[in-house]
Short mmCIF file of C-alpha atoms and ligand atoms in Angstrom, two decimals:
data_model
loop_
_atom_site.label_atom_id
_atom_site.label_comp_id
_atom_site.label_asym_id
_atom_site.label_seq_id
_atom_site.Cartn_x
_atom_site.Cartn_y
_atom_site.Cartn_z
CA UNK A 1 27.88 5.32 -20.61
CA UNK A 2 29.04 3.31 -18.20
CA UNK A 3 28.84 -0.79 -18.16
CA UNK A 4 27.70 -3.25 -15.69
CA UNK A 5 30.52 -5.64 -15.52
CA UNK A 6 29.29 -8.71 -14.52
CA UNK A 7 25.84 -8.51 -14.91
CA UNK A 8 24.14 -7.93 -11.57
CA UNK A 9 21.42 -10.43 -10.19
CA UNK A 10 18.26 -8.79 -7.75
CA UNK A 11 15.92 -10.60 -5.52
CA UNK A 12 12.93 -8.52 -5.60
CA UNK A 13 10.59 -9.27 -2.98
CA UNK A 14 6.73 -8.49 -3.22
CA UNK A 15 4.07 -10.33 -0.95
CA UNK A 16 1.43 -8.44 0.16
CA UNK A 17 -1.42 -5.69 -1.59
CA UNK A 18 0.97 -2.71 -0.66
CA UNK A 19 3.92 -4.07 -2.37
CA UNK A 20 2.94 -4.41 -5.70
CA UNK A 21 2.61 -1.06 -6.41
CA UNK A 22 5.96 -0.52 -5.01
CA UNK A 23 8.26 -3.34 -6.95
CA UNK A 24 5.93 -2.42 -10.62
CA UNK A 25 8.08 1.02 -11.09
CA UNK A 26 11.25 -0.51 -10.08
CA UNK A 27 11.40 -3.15 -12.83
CA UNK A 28 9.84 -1.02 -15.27
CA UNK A 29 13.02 1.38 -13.75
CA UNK A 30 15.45 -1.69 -14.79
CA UNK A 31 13.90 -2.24 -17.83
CA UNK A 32 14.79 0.88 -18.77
CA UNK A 33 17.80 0.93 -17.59
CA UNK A 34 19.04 -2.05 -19.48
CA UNK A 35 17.97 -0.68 -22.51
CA UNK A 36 20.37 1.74 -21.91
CA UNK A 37 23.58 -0.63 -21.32
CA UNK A 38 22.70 -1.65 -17.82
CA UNK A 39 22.92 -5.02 -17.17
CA UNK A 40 20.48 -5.87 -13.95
CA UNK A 41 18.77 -9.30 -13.63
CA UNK A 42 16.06 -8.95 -12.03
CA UNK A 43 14.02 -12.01 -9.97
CA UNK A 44 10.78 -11.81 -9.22
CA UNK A 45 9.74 -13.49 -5.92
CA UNK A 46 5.92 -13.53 -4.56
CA UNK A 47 6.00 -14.96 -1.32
CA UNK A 48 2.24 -15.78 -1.51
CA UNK A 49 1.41 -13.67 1.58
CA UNK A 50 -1.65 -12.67 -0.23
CA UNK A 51 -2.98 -15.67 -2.60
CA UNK A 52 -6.81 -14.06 -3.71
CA UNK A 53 -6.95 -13.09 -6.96
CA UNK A 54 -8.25 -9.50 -6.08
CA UNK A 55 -5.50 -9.13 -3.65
CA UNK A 56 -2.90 -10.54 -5.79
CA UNK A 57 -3.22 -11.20 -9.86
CA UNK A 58 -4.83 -8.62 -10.40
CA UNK A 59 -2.04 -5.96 -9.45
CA UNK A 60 0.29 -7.24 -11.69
CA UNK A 61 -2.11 -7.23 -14.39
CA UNK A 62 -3.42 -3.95 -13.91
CA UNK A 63 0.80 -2.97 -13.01
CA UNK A 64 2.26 -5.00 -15.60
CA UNK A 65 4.41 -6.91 -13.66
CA UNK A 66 5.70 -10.19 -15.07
CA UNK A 67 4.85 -12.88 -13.88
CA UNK A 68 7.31 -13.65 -10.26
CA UNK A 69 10.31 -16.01 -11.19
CA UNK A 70 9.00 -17.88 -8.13
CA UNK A 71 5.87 -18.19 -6.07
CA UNK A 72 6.28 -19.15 -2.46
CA UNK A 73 2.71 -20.06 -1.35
CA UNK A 74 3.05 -19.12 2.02
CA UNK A 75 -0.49 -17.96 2.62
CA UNK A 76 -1.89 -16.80 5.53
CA UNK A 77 -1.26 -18.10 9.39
CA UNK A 78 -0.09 -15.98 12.58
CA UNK A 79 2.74 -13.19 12.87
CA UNK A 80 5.14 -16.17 13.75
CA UNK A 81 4.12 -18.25 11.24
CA UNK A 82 3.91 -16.77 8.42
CA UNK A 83 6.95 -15.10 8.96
CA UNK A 84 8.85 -17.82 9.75
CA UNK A 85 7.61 -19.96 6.86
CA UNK A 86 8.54 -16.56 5.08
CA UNK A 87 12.25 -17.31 5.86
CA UNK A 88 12.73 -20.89 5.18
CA UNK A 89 11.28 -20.99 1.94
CA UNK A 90 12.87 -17.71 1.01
CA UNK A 91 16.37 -18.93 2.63
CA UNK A 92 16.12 -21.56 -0.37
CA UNK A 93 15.55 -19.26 -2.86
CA UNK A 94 18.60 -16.41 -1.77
CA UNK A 95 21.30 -19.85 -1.40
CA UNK A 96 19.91 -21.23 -4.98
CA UNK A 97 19.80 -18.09 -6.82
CA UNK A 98 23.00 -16.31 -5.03
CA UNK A 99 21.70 -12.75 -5.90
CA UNK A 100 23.86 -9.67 -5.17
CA UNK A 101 21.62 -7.41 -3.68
CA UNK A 102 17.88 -8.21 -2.55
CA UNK A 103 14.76 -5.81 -2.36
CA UNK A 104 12.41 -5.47 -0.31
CA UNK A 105 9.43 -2.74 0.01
CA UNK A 106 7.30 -1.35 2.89
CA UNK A 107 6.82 -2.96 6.50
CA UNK A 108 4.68 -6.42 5.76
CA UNK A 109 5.69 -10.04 7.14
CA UNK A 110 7.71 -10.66 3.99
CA UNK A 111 9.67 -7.64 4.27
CA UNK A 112 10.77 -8.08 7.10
CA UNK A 113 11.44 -11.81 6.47
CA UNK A 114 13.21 -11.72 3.69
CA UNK A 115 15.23 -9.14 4.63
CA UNK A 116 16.61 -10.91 7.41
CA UNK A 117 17.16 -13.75 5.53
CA UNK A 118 19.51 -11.70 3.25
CA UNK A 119 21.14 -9.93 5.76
CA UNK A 120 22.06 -13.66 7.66
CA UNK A 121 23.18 -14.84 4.25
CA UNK A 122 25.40 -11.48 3.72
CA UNK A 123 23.63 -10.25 0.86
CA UNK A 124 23.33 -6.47 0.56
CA UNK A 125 19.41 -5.60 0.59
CA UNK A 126 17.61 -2.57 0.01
CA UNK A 127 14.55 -0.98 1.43
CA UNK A 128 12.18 0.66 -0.24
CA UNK A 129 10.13 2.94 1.66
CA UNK A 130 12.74 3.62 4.88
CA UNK A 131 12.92 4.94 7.73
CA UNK A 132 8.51 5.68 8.41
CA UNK A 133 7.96 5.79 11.71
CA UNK A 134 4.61 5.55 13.63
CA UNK A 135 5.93 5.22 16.98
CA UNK A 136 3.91 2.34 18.06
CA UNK A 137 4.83 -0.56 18.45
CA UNK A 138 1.14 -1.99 18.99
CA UNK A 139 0.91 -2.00 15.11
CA UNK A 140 3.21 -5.20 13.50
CA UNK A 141 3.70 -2.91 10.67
CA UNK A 142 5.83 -0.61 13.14
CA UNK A 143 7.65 -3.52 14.51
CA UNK A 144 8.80 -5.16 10.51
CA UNK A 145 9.61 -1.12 9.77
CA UNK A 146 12.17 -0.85 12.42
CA UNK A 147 13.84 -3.67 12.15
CA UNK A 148 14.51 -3.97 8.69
CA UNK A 149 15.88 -0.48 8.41
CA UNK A 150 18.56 -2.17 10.92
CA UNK A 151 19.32 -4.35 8.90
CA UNK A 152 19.52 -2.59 5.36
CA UNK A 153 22.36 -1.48 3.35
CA UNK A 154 20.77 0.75 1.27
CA UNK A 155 17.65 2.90 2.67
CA UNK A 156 15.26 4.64 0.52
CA UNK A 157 13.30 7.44 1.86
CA UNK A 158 9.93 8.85 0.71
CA UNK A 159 9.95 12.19 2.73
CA UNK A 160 12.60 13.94 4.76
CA UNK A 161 11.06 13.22 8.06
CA UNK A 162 12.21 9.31 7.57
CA UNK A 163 15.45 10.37 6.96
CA UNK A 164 15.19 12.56 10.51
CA UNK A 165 14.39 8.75 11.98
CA UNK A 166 16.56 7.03 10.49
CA UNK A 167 19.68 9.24 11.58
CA UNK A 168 18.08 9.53 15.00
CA UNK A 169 18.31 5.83 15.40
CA UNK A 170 21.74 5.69 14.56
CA UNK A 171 21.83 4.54 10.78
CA UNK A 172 24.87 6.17 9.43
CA UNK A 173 24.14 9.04 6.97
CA UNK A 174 25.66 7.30 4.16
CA UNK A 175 22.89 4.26 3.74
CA UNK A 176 20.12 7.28 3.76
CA UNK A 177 19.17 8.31 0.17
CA UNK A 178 15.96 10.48 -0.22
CA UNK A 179 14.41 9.02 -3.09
CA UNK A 180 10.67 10.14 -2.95
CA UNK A 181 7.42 8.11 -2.77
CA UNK A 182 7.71 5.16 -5.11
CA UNK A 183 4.23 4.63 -5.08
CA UNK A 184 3.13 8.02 -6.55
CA UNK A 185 5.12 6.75 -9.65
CA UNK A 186 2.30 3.65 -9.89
CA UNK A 187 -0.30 6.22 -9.41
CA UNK A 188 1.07 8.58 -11.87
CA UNK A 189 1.23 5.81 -14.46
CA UNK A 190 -2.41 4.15 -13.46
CA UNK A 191 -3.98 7.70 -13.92
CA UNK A 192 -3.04 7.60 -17.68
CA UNK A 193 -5.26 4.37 -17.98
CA UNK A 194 -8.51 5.14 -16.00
CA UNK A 195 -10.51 5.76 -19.01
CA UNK A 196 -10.68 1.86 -20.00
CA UNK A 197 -12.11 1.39 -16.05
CA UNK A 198 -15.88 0.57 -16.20
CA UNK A 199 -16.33 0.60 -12.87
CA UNK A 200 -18.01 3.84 -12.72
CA UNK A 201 -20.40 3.07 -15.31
CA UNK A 202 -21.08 -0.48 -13.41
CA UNK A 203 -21.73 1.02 -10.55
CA UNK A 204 -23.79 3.98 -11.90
CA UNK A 205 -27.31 2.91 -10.82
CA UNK A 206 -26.00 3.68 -7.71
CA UNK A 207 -23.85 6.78 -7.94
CA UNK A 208 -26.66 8.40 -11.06
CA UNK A 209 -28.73 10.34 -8.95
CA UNK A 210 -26.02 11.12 -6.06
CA UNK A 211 -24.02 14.20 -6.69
CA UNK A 212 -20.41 12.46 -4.80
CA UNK A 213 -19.50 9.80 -3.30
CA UNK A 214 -17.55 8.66 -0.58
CA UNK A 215 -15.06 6.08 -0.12
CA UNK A 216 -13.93 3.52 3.02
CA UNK A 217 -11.17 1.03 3.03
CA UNK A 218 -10.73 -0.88 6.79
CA UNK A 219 -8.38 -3.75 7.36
CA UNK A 220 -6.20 -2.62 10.58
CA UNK A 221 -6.57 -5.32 13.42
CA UNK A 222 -7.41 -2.12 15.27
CA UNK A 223 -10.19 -0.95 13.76
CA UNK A 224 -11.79 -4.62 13.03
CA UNK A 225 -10.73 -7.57 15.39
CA UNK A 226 -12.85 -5.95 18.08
CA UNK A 227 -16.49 -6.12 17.58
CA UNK A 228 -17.39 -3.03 19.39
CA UNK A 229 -15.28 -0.66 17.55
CA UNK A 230 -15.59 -2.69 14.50
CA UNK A 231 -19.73 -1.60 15.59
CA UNK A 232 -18.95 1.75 16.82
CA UNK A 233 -16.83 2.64 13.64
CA UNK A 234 -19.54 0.93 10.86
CA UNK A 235 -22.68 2.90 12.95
CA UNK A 236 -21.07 6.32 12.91
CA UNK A 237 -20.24 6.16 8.93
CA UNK A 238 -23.54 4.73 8.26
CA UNK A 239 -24.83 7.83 9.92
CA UNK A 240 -22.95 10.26 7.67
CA UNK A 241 -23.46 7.91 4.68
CA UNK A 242 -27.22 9.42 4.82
CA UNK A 243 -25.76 12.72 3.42
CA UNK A 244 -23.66 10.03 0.55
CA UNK A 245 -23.34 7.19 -0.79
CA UNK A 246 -20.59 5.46 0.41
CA UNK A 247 -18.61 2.33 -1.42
CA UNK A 248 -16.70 0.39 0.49
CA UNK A 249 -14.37 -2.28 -1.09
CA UNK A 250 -14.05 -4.76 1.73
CA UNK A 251 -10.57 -6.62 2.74
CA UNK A 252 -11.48 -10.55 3.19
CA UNK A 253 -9.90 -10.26 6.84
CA UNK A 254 -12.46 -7.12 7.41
CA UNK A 255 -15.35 -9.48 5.89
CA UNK A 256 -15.19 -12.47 7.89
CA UNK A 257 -14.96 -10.26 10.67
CA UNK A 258 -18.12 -8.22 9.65
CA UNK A 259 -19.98 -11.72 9.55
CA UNK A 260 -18.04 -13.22 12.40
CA UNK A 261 -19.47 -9.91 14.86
CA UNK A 262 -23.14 -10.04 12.83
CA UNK A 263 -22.44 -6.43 11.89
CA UNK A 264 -23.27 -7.10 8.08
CA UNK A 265 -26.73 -5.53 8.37
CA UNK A 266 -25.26 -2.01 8.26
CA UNK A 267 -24.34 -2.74 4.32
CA UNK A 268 -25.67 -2.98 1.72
CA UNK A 269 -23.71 -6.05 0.11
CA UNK A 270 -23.53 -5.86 -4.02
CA UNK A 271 -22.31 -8.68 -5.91
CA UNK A 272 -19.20 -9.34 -8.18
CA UNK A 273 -21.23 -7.33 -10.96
CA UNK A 274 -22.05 -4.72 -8.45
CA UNK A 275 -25.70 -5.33 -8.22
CA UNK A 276 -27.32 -5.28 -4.76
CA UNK A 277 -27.85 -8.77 -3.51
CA UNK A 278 -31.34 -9.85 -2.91
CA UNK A 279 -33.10 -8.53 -0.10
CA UNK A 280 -30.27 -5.71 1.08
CA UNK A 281 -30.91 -2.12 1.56
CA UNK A 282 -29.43 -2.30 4.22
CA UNK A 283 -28.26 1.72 4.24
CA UNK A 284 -25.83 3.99 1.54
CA UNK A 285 -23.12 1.81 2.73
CA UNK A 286 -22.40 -0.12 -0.40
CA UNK A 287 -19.99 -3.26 0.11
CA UNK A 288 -18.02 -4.46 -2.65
CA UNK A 289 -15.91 -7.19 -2.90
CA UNK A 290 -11.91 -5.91 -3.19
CA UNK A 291 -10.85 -3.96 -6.30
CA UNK A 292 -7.71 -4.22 -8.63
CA UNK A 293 -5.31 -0.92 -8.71
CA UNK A 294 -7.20 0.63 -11.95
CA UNK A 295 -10.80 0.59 -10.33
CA UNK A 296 -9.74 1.50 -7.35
CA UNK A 297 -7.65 4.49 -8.75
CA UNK A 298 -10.61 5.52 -10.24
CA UNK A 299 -13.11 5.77 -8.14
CA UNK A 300 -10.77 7.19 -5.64
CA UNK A 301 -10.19 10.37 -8.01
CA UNK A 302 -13.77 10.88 -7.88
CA UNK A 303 -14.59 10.46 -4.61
CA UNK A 304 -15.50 13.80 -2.31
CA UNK A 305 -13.67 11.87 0.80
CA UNK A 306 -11.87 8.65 1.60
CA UNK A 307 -12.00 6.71 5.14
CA UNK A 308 -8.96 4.74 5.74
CA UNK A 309 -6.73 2.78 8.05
CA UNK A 310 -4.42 2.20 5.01
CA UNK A 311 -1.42 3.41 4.95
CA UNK A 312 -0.61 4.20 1.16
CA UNK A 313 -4.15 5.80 0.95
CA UNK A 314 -3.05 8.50 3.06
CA UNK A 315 0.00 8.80 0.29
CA UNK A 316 -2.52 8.37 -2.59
CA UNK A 317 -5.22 10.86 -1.77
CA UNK A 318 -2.88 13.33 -1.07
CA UNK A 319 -1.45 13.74 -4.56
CA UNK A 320 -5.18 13.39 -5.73
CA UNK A 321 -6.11 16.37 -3.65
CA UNK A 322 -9.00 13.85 -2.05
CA UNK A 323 -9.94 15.23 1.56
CA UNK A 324 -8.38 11.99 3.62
CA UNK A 325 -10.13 10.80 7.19
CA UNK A 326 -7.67 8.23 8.48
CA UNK A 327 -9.38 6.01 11.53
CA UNK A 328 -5.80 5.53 12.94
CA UNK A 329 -4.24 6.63 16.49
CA UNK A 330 -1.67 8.04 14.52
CA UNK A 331 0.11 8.03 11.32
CA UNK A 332 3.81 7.49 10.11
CA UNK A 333 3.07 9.24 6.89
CA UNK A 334 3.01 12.85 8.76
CA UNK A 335 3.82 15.14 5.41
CA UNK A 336 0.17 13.71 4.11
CA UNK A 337 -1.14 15.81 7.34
CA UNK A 338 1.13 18.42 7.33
CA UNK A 339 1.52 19.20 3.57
CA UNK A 340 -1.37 17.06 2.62
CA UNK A 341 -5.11 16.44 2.65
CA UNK A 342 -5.30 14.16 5.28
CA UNK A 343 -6.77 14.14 8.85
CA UNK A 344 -6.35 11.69 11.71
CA UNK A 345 -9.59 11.06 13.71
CA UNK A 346 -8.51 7.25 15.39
CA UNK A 347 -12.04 6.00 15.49
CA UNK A 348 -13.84 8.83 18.11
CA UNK A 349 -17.16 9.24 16.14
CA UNK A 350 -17.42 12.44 16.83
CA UNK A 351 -13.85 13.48 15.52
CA UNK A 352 -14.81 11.45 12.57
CA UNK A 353 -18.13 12.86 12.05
CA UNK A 354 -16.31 16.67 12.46
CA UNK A 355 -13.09 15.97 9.80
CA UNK A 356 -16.26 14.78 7.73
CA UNK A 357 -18.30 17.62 7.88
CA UNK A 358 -15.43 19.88 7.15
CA UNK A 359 -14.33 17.75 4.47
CA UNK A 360 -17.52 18.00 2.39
CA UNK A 361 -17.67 22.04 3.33
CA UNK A 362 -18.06 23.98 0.35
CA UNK A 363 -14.92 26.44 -0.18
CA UNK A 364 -12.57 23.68 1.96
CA UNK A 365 -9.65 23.65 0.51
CA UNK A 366 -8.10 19.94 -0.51
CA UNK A 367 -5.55 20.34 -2.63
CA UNK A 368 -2.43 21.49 -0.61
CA UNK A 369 1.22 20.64 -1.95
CA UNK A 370 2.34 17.69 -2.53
CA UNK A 371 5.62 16.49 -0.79
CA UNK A 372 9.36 17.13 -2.47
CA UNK A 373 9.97 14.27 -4.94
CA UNK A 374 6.45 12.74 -5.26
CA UNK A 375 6.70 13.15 -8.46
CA UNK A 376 6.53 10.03 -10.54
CA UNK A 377 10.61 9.78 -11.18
CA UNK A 378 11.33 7.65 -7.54
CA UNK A 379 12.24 4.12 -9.51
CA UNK A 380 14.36 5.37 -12.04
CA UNK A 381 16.82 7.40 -9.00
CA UNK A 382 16.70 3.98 -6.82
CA UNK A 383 18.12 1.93 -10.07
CA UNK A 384 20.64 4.38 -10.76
CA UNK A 385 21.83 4.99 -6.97
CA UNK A 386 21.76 0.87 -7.18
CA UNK A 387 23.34 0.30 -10.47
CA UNK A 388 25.64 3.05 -9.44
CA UNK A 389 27.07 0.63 -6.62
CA UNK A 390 27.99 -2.27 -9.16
CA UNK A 391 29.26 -0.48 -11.40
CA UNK A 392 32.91 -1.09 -13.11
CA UNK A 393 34.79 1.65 -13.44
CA UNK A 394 35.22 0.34 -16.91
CA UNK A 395 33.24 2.97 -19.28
C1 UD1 B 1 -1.25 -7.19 5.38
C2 UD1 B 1 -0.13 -6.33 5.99
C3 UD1 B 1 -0.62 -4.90 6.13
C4 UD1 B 1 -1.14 -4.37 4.81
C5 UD1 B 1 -2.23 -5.31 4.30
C6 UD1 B 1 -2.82 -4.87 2.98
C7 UD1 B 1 1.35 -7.48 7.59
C8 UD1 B 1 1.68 -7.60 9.01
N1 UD1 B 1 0.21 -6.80 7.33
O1 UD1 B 1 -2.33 -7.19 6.30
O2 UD1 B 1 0.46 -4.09 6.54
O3 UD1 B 1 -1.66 -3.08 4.99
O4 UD1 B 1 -1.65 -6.61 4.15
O5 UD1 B 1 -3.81 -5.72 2.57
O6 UD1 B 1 2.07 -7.98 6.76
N2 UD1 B 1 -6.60 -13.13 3.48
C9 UD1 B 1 -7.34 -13.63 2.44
N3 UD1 B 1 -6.76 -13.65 1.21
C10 UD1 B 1 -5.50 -13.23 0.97
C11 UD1 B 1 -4.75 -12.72 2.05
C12 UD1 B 1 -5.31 -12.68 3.29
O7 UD1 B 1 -8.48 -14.03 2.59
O8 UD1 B 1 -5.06 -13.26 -0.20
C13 UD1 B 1 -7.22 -13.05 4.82
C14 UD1 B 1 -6.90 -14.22 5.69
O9 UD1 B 1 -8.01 -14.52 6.48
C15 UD1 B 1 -5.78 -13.70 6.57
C16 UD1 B 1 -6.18 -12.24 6.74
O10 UD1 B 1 -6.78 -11.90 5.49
O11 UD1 B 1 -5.67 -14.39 7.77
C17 UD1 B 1 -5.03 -11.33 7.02
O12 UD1 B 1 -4.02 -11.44 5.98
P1 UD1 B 1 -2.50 -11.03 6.28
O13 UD1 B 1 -1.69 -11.06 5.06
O14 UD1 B 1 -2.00 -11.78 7.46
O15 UD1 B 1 -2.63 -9.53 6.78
P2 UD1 B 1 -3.46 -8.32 6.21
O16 UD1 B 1 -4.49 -7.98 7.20
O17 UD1 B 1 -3.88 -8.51 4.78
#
């Protein structure tokens, strides 16, 4: 077996919801791997683009994920802002700790921040999640994608159709390594755990007498900074929710704008201990507050259909074999369409109301196949194609 000679230091970057399930495989991947003579230290840094508990903590509980190395508080603000604080307090870090490679996963503000930073500083970095393309650049997430695949060394690709981008835009065929869907390993690993959720059974005064459920998660600035489609989108699913219940774990940014528009009285708010709130029956639209990666996980396995705007949702319920209706223009995850259970209805009520009806058909097919390499073994190929690079060629 080959030895790391010296030991090799990694920045790995995590800020936001979506990343946590991406960086948990990875350093259970290097944990691994230095039980078997590598010699990788990794650095955990949160850049504290999400702070809440439920948005936060509770992923690297429910992940195991030890606790980041550092903390950067940044918090919320505008695109500029938190961005740029992003960089200076992460500039500190990279100089102080003098890492030789950093990571960074998926296409939030601190991706793309810290990858820059890196790349300014001359530090190799990695991206997790390459080369997804939506192809508009109205969504910031499209905008933090494309530029830090510019910018990365090393460029790790869930499906075949981001390595097709990447090449396209010029990024020489050597940075490209199709790695699979990290995520699907977090998913794989949560599924083994879902019997110590109670979420089911806390929620079961409401499910009891249902035969399914449905879920809806909504956070895109499209779907909810403008009232009337915030309206139009919330009317048309509390129309279908009359055929089933529908729980809806709601993103803080989608709540204050819910009670920002006066558009809560289409909910039915519960509490933290999922009880309904005094006075609401409002419809089968039941609000919760956010859930950690284990509830979620499980009621998602359940569920008969999931609404969405998400992006690793799409990812998720396709490996579940849970019928998908994404409220997006478009998607940069296309295999979960073309290989997986997902449908793209934007937020046209009656397209949504149609990929609903056909998703709750009797005899529809869901399961479909699940894409090459979503299989649960991404981490463990990223650490060795990394390791692999600082290496000795000492055995
Ligand atoms: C961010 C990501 C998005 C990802 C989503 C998952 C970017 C550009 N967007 O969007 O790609 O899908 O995370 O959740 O990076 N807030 C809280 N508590 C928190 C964090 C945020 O209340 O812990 C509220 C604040 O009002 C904040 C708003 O949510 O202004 C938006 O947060 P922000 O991190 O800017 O973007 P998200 O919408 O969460």
């Amino acid at each position: 077996m080959k030895k790391l000679s010296p030991a090799s230091k990694w920045l790995i970057v995590a800020g936001a919801r979506p990343n946590f399930m991406k960086i948990a495989p990875l350093i259970h991947a290097i944990r691994e791997s230095n039980a078997r003579n590598a010699r990788i230290s990794p650095v955990i840094v949160h850049t504290g683009q999400h702070y809440d508990k439920v948005l936060s903590q509770i992923f690297f509980d429910d992940l195991g994920i030890p606790e980041p190395d550092f903390n950067l508080g940044i918090g919320s603000g505008s695109h500029a802002e938190q961005t740029g604080r992003i960089m200076i307090a992460f500039e500190q870090v990279a100089l102080a700790q003098n890492p030789d490679l950093v990571v960074v996963a998926g296409d939030v503000n601190s991706t793309i921040a810290c990858a820059l930073v890196a790349a300014k500083l001359s530090i190799p970095v990695a991206h997790i999640e390459a080369g997804l393309r939506s192809f508009d650049k109205t969504m910031p997430e499209e905008i933090n994608r494309i530029l830090t695949d510019r910018i990365s060394d090393f460029l790790f690709t869930p499906s075949r159709d981001a390595d097709e981008n990447l090449r396209k835009e010029g990024i020489a065929a050597e940075k490209i390594f199709f790695v699979g869907n990290i995520m699907v390993d977090s998913l794989m690993l949560i599924m083994k755990h879902i019997h110590k959720s109670r979420i089911l059974s806390m929620l079961g005064k409401i499910l009891d007498h249902h035969t399914g459920y449905a879920m809806i998660t909504l956070h895109r600035p499209s779907n909810v900074d403008d009232k009337r489609t915030l309206e139009q989108v919330l009317g048309c699913i509390k129309e279908l929710s009359r055929d089933m219940p529908m729980l809806f774990p709601v993103h803080p940014r989608t709540a204050k704008q819910i009670n920002d528009f006066g558009l809560g009285r289409n909910i039915t708010w519960l509490d933290a201990d999922y009880h309904i709130m005094r006075g609401q029956n409002a419809s089968n639209i039941y609000g919760l507050p956010p859930l950690g990666y284990l509830d979620f996980v499980t009621l998602m396995a359940r569920a008969k259909v999931i609404f969405t705007d998400s992006g690793g949702i799409q990812e998720e319920s396709t490996v579940l074999g849970i019928p998908c209706i994404t409220l997006r223009e478009n998607t940069e995850r296309p295999v979960t369409v073309t290989e997986g259970t997902n449908t793209i209805t934007g937020n046209d009520p009656e397209k949504i109301t149609g990929a609903f009806i056909r998703a709750i058909s009797p005899g529809e097919k869901s399961i479909r196949s699940i894409p090459a390499l979503w299989d649960g073994k991404t981490a463990p190929r990223i650490v060795e194609i990394l390791a692999s690079k600082y290496f000795s060629a000492q055995s």
